[in-house]
XYZ file of C-alpha atoms in Angstrom:
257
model
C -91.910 102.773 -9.292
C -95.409 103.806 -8.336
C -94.222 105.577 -5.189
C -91.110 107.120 -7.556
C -93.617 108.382 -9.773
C -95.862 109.773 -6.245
C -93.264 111.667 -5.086
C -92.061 113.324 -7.972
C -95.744 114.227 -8.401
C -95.747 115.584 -4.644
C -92.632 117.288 -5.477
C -93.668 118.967 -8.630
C -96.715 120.344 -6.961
C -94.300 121.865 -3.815
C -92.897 123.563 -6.518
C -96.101 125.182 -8.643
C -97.324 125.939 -5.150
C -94.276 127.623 -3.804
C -94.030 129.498 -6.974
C -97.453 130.744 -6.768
C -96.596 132.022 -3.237
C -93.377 133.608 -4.333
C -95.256 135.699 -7.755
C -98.048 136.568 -5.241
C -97.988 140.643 -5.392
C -97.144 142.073 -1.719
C -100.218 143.694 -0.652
C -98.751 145.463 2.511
C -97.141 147.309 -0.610
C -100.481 149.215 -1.244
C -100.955 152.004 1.329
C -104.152 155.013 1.746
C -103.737 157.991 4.058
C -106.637 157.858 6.356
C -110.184 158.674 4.578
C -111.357 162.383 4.042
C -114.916 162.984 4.268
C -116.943 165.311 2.219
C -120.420 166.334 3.542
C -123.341 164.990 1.501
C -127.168 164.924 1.677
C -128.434 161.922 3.151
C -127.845 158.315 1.954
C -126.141 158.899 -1.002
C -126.150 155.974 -3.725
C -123.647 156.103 -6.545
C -120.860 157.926 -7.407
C -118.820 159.224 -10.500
C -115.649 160.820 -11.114
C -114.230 163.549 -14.319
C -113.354 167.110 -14.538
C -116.520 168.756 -15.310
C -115.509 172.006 -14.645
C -111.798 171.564 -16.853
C -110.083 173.093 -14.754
C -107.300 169.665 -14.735
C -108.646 168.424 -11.026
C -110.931 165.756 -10.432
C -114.538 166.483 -9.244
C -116.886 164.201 -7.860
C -120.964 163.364 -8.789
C -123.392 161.803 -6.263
C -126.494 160.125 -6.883
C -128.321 160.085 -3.730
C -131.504 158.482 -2.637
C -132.972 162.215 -1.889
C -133.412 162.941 -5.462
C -130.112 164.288 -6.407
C -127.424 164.789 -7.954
C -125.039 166.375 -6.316
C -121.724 167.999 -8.101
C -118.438 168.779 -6.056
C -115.723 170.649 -7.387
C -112.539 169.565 -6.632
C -109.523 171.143 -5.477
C -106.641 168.892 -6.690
C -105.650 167.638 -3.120
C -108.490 165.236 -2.510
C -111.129 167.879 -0.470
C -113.926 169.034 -2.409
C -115.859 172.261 -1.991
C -119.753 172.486 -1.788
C -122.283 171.095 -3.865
C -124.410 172.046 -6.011
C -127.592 169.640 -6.794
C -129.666 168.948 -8.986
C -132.641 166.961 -9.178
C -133.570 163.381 -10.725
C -137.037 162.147 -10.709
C -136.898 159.053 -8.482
C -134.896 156.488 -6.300
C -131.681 156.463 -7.924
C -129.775 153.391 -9.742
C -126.347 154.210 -11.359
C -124.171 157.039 -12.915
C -121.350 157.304 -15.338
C -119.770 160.337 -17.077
C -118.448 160.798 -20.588
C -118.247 163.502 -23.642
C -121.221 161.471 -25.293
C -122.135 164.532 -27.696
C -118.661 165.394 -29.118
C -118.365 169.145 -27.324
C -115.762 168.512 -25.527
C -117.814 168.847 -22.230
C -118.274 165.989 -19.725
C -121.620 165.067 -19.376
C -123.947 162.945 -16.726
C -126.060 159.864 -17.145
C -128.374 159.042 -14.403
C -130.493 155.688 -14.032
C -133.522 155.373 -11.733
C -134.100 152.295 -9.563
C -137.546 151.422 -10.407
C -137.307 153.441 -14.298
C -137.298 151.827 -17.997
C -134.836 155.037 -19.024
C -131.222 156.395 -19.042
C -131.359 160.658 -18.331
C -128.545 162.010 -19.904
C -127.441 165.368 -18.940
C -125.800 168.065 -20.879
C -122.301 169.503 -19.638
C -121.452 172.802 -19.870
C -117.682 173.039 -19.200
C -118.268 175.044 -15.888
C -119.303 172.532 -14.058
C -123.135 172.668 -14.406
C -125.817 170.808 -15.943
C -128.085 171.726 -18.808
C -130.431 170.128 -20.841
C -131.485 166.682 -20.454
C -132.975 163.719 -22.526
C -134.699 160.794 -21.693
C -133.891 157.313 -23.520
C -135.138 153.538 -23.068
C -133.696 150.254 -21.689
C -134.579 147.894 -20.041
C -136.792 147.566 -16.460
C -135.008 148.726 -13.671
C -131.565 149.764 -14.683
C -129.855 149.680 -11.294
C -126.019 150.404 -13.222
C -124.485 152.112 -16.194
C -121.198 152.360 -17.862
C -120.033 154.227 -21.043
C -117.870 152.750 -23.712
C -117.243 152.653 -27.477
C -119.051 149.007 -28.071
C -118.307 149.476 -31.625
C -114.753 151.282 -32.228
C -116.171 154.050 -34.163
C -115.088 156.879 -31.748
C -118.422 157.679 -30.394
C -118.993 156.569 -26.439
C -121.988 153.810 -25.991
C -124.058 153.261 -23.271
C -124.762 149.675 -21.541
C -127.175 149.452 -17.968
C -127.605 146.558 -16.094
C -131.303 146.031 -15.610
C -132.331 144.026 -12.336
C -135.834 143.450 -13.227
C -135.532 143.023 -16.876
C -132.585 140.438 -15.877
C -130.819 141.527 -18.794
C -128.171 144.345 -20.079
C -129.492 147.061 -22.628
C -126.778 148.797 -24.813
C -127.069 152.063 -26.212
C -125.793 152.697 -29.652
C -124.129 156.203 -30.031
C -126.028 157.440 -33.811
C -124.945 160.927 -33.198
C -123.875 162.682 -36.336
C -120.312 162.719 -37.759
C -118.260 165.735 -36.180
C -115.398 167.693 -36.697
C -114.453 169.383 -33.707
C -111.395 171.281 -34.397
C -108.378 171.811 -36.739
C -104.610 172.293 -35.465
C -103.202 174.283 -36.568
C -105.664 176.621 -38.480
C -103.689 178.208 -41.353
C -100.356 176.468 -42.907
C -98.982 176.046 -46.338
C -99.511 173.657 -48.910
C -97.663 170.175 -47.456
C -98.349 171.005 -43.416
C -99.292 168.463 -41.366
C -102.865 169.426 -40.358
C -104.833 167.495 -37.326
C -108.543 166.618 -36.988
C -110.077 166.065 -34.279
C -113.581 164.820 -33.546
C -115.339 161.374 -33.810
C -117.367 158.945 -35.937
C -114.808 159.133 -38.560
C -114.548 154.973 -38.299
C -111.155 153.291 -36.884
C -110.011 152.755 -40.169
C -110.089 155.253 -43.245
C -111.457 152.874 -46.097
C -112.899 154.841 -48.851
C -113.506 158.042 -46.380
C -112.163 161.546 -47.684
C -111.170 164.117 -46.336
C -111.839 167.584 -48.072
C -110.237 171.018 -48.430
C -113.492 172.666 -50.405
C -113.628 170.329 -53.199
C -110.637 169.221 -53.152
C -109.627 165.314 -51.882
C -106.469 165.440 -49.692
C -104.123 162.938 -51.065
C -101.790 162.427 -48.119
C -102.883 160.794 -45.417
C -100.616 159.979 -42.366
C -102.641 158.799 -40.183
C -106.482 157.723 -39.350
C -108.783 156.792 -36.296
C -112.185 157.154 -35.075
C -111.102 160.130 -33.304
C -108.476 162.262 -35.340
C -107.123 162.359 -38.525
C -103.442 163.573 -39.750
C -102.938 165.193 -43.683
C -101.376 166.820 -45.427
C -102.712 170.324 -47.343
C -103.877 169.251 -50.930
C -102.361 171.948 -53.414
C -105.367 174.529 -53.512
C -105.136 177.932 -53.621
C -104.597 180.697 -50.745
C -107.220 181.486 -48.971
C -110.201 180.226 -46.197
C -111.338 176.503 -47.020
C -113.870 174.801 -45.433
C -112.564 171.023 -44.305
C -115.017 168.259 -44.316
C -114.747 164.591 -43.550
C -116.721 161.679 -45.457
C -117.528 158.817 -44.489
C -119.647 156.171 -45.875
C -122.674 157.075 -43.154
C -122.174 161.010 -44.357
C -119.947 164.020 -44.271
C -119.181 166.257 -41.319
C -119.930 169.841 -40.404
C -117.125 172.004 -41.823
C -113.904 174.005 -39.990
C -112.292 176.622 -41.625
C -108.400 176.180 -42.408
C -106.030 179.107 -44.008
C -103.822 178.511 -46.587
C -100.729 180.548 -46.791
C-alpha cells in the first residue's frame, strides 16, 4: 500500500512538473535587432523615457555622472538626434518623468547620489527645461519613481534612499485644476468633458458648476475627467468650476448656444 501510495505520489509530481515545463513561455519567441548606439558624455548613470517635445515619438533623458542631464530628441525609428544638457549639482542617483504640475508638459525629476533632495524640473512642451525646485527625502536617494500613491489623479513621488535605508514618498498637494473643456460651446443637454486632476476618484458630494449653477447630470467621474451634462442656464460665456471637499478649481469658459 505504502509503495501504491509512493508512486502515485511520484506520478502526480511527473505530472505538476511536466506541466510547468509545458506553460513555460518560449523565450526564443522574444527577439531585438542588434543595439543602436547614441553618443553620450561620459559614464552616463540613469535613464528615462516620454515625449517631451509632443511631437508623438519617444525621446530619451540621461543622468550622467558629469553633471548632466542630457535630453535627446527622438526620431520615431529608434536613433536620436543630439543633446542638449543641462546641469545637476552633483553625482547623480535616479530619474523619472511625469506631468507632475497638471500643464500637460512632461517634466524631469533628478536625485543626487550623496543629496537629502528630489530637483524637479519644469517642462516646456518643446523639449527644454525650465524652472526647477528643490524638495526633501531622505539621505542619499539613489532611485525615483512617479505614481498616484493615493488615487486622486495627481502623480506622487517615492525615492529609494541608500543611506537613510528607507523609501521617502512625496505627496502631490498641488492645487485642484481644470485643464480644459471639450467641446467649448454646446446647448443645454451636451455632453461636456473635463479634464484635469485632483477632482478625487469618486464624485461624493463634489459639484461641478456652470456660474452658479450645480450641474445635475453627471455621467461619469474620476480623478482625472469628468462627463455632464449643460445645466439649463442661459446663453452666453460661463465660467465652469469644480468643487471638491479640499476646494474649487480655477475656472474655463464654456458657450452656451
Amino acid at each position: 500500500m505504502k509503495r501504491s501510495l509512493a508512486a502515485r505520489g511520484l506520478l502526480l509530481l511527473a505530472f505538476v512538473l511536466l506541466g510547468g515545463l509545458l506553460q513555460t513561455p518560449n523565450a526564443e519567441a522574444l527577439s531585438f535587432s542588434a543595439h543602436l548606439d547614441a553618443v553620450s558624455e561620459e559614464s552616463p548613470a540613469a535613464v528615462a523615457v516620454g515625449d517631451l517635445n509632443e511631437d508623438g515619438k519617444k525621446d530619451v533623458v540621461v543622468l550622467g555622472f558629469v553633471y548632466h542631464a542630457s535630453v535627446f530628441l527622438g526620431d520615431g525609428t529608434g536613433a536620436f538626434g543630439a543633446w542638449t544638457n543641462f546641469a545637476v549639482a552633483g553625482s547623480p542617483g535616479g530619474i523619472a518623468l511625469g506631468d507632475l504640475n497638471a500643464d500637460g508638459h512632461q517634466d524631469l525629476v533628478t536625485t543626487l547620489r550623496y543629496g537629502t533632495y528630489v530637483t524637479f524640473w519644469e517642462g516646456d512642451g518643446g523639449g527644454g527645461l525650465g524652472a526647477k525646485a528643490d524638495f526633501a527625502v531622505g539621505y542619499e536617494p539613489c532611485s525615483i519613481a512617479v505614481g498616484d500613491f493615493r488615487r486622486d489623479g495627481k502623480p506622487d513621488l517615492v525615492t529609494a534612499n541608500r543611506a537613510g535605508a528607507s523609501i521617502s514618498v512625496l505627496r502631490n498637494t498641488t492645487a485642484l485644476k481644470l485643464r480644459s473643456l471639450t467641446p467649448t460651446r454646446g446647448r443645454v443637454g451636451a455632453t461636456v468633458t473635463i479634464a484635469g486632476w485632483g477632482f478625487g476618484p469618486r464624485r461624493g458630494t463634489s459639484k461641478v458648476f456652470f456660474v452658479s449653477r450645480a450641474v445635475t447630470r453627471y455621467v461619469s467621474w474620476s480623478a482625472g475627467k469628468i462627463k455632464v451634462k449643460v445645466p439649463g442656464v442661459a446663453a452666453g460665456a460661463k465660467m465652469v468650476r469644480v468643487k471638491t471637499a479640499v476646494g474649487v478649481g480655477n475656472g474655463l469658459a464654456f458657450r452656451v448656444l
